[in-house]
CSV table of C-alpha atoms in Angstrom, one decimal:
chain,number,residue,atom,x,y,z
A,75,MET,CA,-26.5,8.5,11.1
A,76,GLU,CA,-25.2,8.7,14.7
A,77,ARG,CA,-22.1,7.0,15.3
A,78,TYR,CA,-22.6,3.8,17.4
A,79,VAL,CA,-20.7,0.5,18.3
A,80,LEU,CA,-22.1,-3.1,17.9
A,81,PHE,CA,-21.8,-5.2,21.0
A,82,GLY,CA,-22.9,-8.6,19.7
A,83,ASP,CA,-26.4,-8.0,18.2
A,84,LEU,CA,-26.8,-5.0,20.3
A,85,ASN,CA,-26.3,-1.4,18.4
A,86,THR,CA,-25.6,1.3,21.1
A,87,TYR,CA,-27.8,4.0,19.1
A,88,ALA,CA,-30.5,2.1,17.8
A,89,ASP,CA,-31.3,-0.2,20.9
A,90,CYS,CA,-30.0,2.3,23.6
A,91,GLY,CA,-29.7,5.8,22.4
A,92,PHE,CA,-26.0,6.1,23.0
A,93,ILE,CA,-24.1,8.2,20.8
A,94,LEU,CA,-20.4,7.3,20.5
A,95,GLN,CA,-18.6,10.5,21.6
A,96,GLU,CA,-14.9,9.2,21.8
A,97,LYS,CA,-13.1,6.1,21.0
A,98,THR,CA,-9.4,5.0,21.7
A,99,ILE,CA,-8.3,1.8,20.0
A,100,ASN,CA,-4.7,1.3,21.0
A,101,PRO,CA,-2.4,-1.3,18.5
A,102,PRO,CA,-1.4,-4.5,20.2
A,103,GLU,CA,2.0,-4.4,21.8
A,104,PRO,CA,4.5,-6.8,20.1
A,105,LYS,CA,5.9,-9.4,22.7
A,106,THR,CA,9.5,-8.5,22.4
A,107,ASN,CA,12.5,-10.7,24.0
A,108,TYR,CA,15.8,-9.2,24.3
A,109,VAL,CA,18.7,-11.1,26.0
A,110,GLU,CA,21.8,-9.0,27.4
A,111,ILE,CA,25.1,-10.8,26.9
A,112,ASP,CA,28.0,-9.6,29.0
A,113,GLY,CA,30.9,-8.4,27.0
A,114,ALA,CA,29.0,-7.8,23.9
A,115,ASP,CA,27.6,-4.7,22.3
A,116,GLY,CA,23.6,-4.7,22.3
A,117,ALA,CA,21.4,-7.4,23.0
A,118,ILE,CA,20.3,-10.3,21.3
A,119,ASP,CA,16.6,-10.1,19.7
A,120,LEU,CA,14.8,-13.2,20.3
A,121,THR,CA,11.5,-11.8,19.6
A,122,GLU,CA,10.8,-14.3,16.7
A,123,ALA,CA,12.9,-17.1,17.8
A,124,LEU,CA,10.2,-19.5,19.0
A,125,SER,CA,7.5,-19.3,16.4
A,126,GLY,CA,9.5,-17.4,13.4
A,127,GLU,CA,6.8,-14.9,13.9
A,128,ILE,CA,5.9,-11.8,16.0
A,129,ARG,CA,3.4,-12.5,18.7
A,130,TYR,CA,1.2,-9.6,20.3
A,131,ARG,CA,-0.3,-8.8,23.5
A,132,ASN,CA,-4.0,-7.9,23.9
A,133,ARG,CA,-5.3,-4.4,22.7
A,134,THR,CA,-7.5,-2.2,24.7
A,135,ALA,CA,-10.4,-0.4,23.2
A,136,THR,CA,-12.3,2.5,25.1
A,137,PHE,CA,-15.6,3.9,24.1
A,138,VAL,CA,-17.6,6.9,25.7
A,139,PHE,CA,-21.3,7.3,24.8
A,140,TRP,CA,-23.5,10.1,25.6
A,141,THR,CA,-27.2,10.4,25.5
A,142,ASP,CA,-29.9,13.0,26.5
A,143,GLU,CA,-33.0,11.0,25.5
A,144,GLY,CA,-35.8,10.8,28.0
A,145,SER,CA,-36.0,11.7,31.5
A,146,TYR,CA,-33.4,11.2,34.2
A,147,GLU,CA,-35.2,7.9,35.2
A,148,ASP,CA,-35.3,6.6,31.8
A,149,ARG,CA,-31.8,7.0,31.2
A,150,VAL,CA,-30.9,5.4,34.5
A,151,ASN,CA,-33.0,2.4,33.4
A,152,VAL,CA,-31.6,2.1,29.8
A,153,VAL,CA,-27.9,2.1,31.3
A,154,ARG,CA,-29.1,-0.3,33.7
A,155,THR,CA,-30.4,-2.5,30.9
A,156,PHE,CA,-27.3,-2.0,28.9
A,157,ARG,CA,-25.1,-2.9,32.0
A,158,ARG,CA,-26.9,-6.3,32.4
A,159,THR,CA,-26.4,-6.9,28.5
A,160,VAL,CA,-22.6,-6.0,28.2
A,161,HIS,CA,-20.9,-5.6,31.3
A,162,GLY,CA,-18.2,-8.4,32.0
A,163,LYS,CA,-19.1,-10.5,28.9
A,164,LYS,CA,-17.0,-11.5,26.0
A,165,MET,CA,-18.4,-10.3,22.9
A,166,HIS,CA,-17.9,-9.7,19.0
A,167,ILE,CA,-17.2,-5.7,18.9
A,168,VAL,CA,-17.8,-3.7,15.5
A,169,GLU,CA,-16.7,0.0,15.7
A,170,PRO,CA,-17.9,2.4,13.3
A,171,ASP,CA,-14.5,3.2,11.2
A,172,ASP,CA,-13.9,-0.5,10.4
A,173,PRO,CA,-17.2,-1.9,9.9
A,174,ASN,CA,-15.7,-5.1,7.7
A,175,THR,CA,-13.8,-6.3,10.7
A,176,TYR,CA,-14.8,-7.2,14.4
A,177,MET,CA,-12.6,-7.4,17.6
A,178,ILE,CA,-13.4,-10.0,20.4
A,179,GLY,CA,-13.0,-8.7,23.7
A,180,ARG,CA,-14.4,-8.7,27.1
A,181,VAL,CA,-16.4,-5.7,27.8
A,182,ILE,CA,-16.2,-3.8,31.1
A,183,ILE,CA,-18.2,-0.5,32.0
A,184,THR,CA,-15.6,1.5,33.8
A,185,GLU,CA,-17.9,4.8,34.5
A,186,GLU,CA,-21.6,5.7,34.4
A,187,PHE,CA,-22.6,9.4,34.9
A,188,HIS,CA,-26.2,10.7,35.2
A,189,ASP,CA,-27.3,14.3,35.7
A,190,LEU,CA,-30.7,16.0,34.8
A,191,ALA,CA,-29.6,16.8,31.2
A,192,TYR,CA,-27.6,13.7,30.0
A,193,SER,CA,-25.9,10.6,30.8
A,194,THR,CA,-22.5,9.1,29.7
A,195,VAL,CA,-21.3,5.5,30.0
A,196,THR,CA,-17.6,4.7,29.5
A,197,ILE,CA,-16.3,1.2,28.3
A,198,GLU,CA,-13.1,-0.5,28.3
A,199,CYS,CA,-12.6,-3.6,26.1
A,200,ILE,CA,-9.7,-6.1,26.5
A,201,CYS,CA,-9.5,-7.6,23.1
A,202,ASP,CA,-7.5,-10.1,21.4
A,203,PRO,CA,-4.6,-8.5,19.3
A,204,PHE,CA,-6.1,-9.2,15.9
A,205,ARG,CA,-9.2,-7.9,14.1
A,206,MET,CA,-11.1,-10.6,12.5
A,207,SER,CA,-12.5,-10.1,8.8
A,208,ASN,CA,-16.4,-10.5,8.4
A,209,GLU,CA,-15.4,-12.2,5.0
A,210,ILE,CA,-15.1,-15.9,5.0
A,211,LYS,CA,-13.3,-16.9,1.8
A,212,SER,CA,-13.8,-20.5,0.5
A,213,GLN,CA,-13.0,-22.4,-2.8
A,214,THR,CA,-13.7,-25.9,-3.7
A,215,ILE,CA,-11.7,-28.3,-5.9
A,216,THR,CA,-12.5,-31.9,-7.1
A,217,LEU,CA,-10.3,-34.8,-6.9
A,218,THR,CA,-11.0,-37.3,-9.7
A,219,LYS,CA,-9.0,-40.4,-11.0
A,220,SER,CA,-7.1,-38.1,-13.6
A,221,ALA,CA,-6.5,-35.4,-11.0
A,222,SER,CA,-6.2,-36.8,-7.7
A,223,ASN,CA,-3.2,-34.6,-6.7
A,224,ILE,CA,-4.1,-30.9,-7.0
A,225,PRO,CA,-2.1,-27.6,-6.0
A,226,VAL,CA,-4.3,-25.1,-4.5
A,227,GLU,CA,-3.4,-21.5,-4.2
A,228,ILE,CA,-4.5,-19.8,-1.0
A,229,ILE,CA,-3.9,-16.0,-0.9
A,230,ASN,CA,-3.9,-14.2,2.5
A,231,THR,CA,-4.2,-10.5,2.4
A,232,GLY,CA,-4.2,-10.3,6.3
A,233,ASP,CA,-1.5,-9.7,8.9
A,234,LYS,CA,-1.7,-13.1,10.8
A,235,THR,CA,-0.7,-16.7,9.8
A,236,ILE,CA,-4.0,-18.7,9.5
A,237,ALA,CA,-5.1,-22.3,9.8
A,238,PRO,CA,-7.8,-23.2,7.0
A,239,ILE,CA,-10.9,-25.4,7.7
A,240,ILE,CA,-11.0,-28.3,4.9
A,241,GLU,CA,-14.1,-29.8,4.3
A,242,VAL,CA,-14.4,-33.1,2.3
A,243,LEU,CA,-18.0,-33.0,0.9
A,244,SER,CA,-18.5,-36.8,-0.1
A,245,VAL,CA,-17.3,-40.3,0.7
A,246,HIS,CA,-13.6,-40.6,0.6
A,247,ASN,CA,-10.5,-42.4,1.3
A,248,PRO,CA,-7.8,-40.7,3.3
A,249,VAL,CA,-7.0,-37.2,2.1
A,250,ARG,CA,-3.6,-35.9,2.3
A,251,ILE,CA,-2.5,-32.1,2.8
A,252,VAL,CA,1.1,-31.4,1.5
A,253,GLN,CA,2.7,-28.2,2.3
A,254,ASP,CA,6.4,-27.4,1.4
A,255,GLY,CA,7.0,-30.9,0.2
A,256,MET,CA,5.6,-32.6,3.5
A,257,THR,CA,2.4,-34.2,4.5
A,258,VAL,CA,1.5,-32.0,7.2
A,259,ALA,CA,-2.2,-33.5,7.7
A,260,VAL,CA,-4.3,-36.5,6.9
A,261,ILE,CA,-8.2,-36.4,6.8
A,262,SER,CA,-9.5,-40.0,7.5
A,263,GLU,CA,-12.3,-41.7,6.2
A,264,GLU,CA,-14.3,-40.9,9.3
A,265,GLU,CA,-13.7,-37.4,9.5
A,266,SER,CA,-15.4,-34.8,6.9
A,267,THR,CA,-14.6,-31.0,8.5
A,268,VAL,CA,-11.2,-30.3,9.9
A,269,LYS,CA,-9.6,-27.1,11.1
A,270,VAL,CA,-5.9,-28.1,10.1
A,271,ASN,CA,-3.8,-26.2,12.4
A,272,ALA,CA,-0.6,-27.8,10.9
A,273,VAL,CA,-1.2,-26.0,7.5
A,274,LYS,CA,0.1,-22.6,7.9
A,275,ILE,CA,-1.5,-19.8,5.5
A,276,LYS,CA,0.9,-16.8,5.8
A,277,PRO,CA,0.4,-13.3,4.5
A,278,GLY,CA,0.6,-13.6,1.0
A,279,THR,CA,0.5,-16.5,-1.5
A,280,ASN,CA,0.6,-20.1,-0.5
A,281,ILE,CA,0.6,-23.1,-2.2
A,282,ILE,CA,-0.8,-26.3,-0.6
A,283,ILE,CA,-1.3,-29.8,-2.3
A,284,ILE,CA,-4.4,-31.9,-1.9
A,285,ASN,CA,-4.4,-35.5,-2.9
A,286,THR,CA,-5.9,-38.8,-2.1
A,287,TYR,CA,-6.3,-42.5,-3.3
A,288,MET,CA,-9.3,-42.6,-5.6
A,289,GLY,CA,-9.9,-46.4,-5.8
A,290,SER,CA,-13.3,-47.0,-7.0
A,291,LEU,CA,-14.4,-43.5,-6.4
A,292,SER,CA,-15.1,-41.2,-9.4
A,293,SER,CA,-14.7,-37.7,-7.6
A,294,VAL,CA,-14.1,-36.0,-4.3
A,295,PRO,CA,-14.9,-32.5,-3.7
A,296,VAL,CA,-13.0,-30.7,-1.1
A,297,LYS,CA,-13.9,-27.1,0.2
A,298,ILE,CA,-11.0,-25.1,1.9
A,299,THR,CA,-12.3,-22.0,4.0
A,300,THR,CA,-10.1,-19.3,5.6
A,301,GLN,CA,-10.8,-16.2,7.7
A,302,GLU,CA,-8.2,-13.4,7.5
A,303,ALA,CA,-7.1,-11.2,10.5
A,304,TYR,CA,-5.7,-7.8,10.6
A,305,LEU,CA,-3.7,-5.6,13.1
């Protein structure tokens, strides 16, 4: 099978006959912050001072495609259709050497070349720093009268701190999310699905506690969903 890239639902080889010839995917550059102090050696590193984590700039991915299928006019028309489909658009991008993740980026055609024998297309993508996992992980716990305060282990094998989506699957009283001994979020009776940005699922093993007042309820199932991200 010839090498290809997916831009959204478009397969560059199957849909356009484009064979991937070259690719360059740069790692995201860390956002460093150094402060020089007069009279002191070196500089103070404030890179992680605001968030406690390293933040990154966008990454650049460049792809060069080649095709000799059809006539000169055929290839010009295929490239024109391809341009109308992807140029300038923000898309999910899957490259052949990491099919289990995708990048999110703006796709820009920077060069098109045609002669009687073949055509080439060069694409530059300005992408978010992290690759997103194709796998959506989820687990469901059930709060009951005898277990209305349940610790939940969430393992993040990625490289980025993420926020879970928490879904209460039945009628419920306020559901509280506790992390590091503090209530960081409350899902009210009117809510059901919430992305809880206040919950920080760092790389590694994390424990959160989910609890509620059961009252007349016999059980309250709660689903926790996460999507990991990689450098």
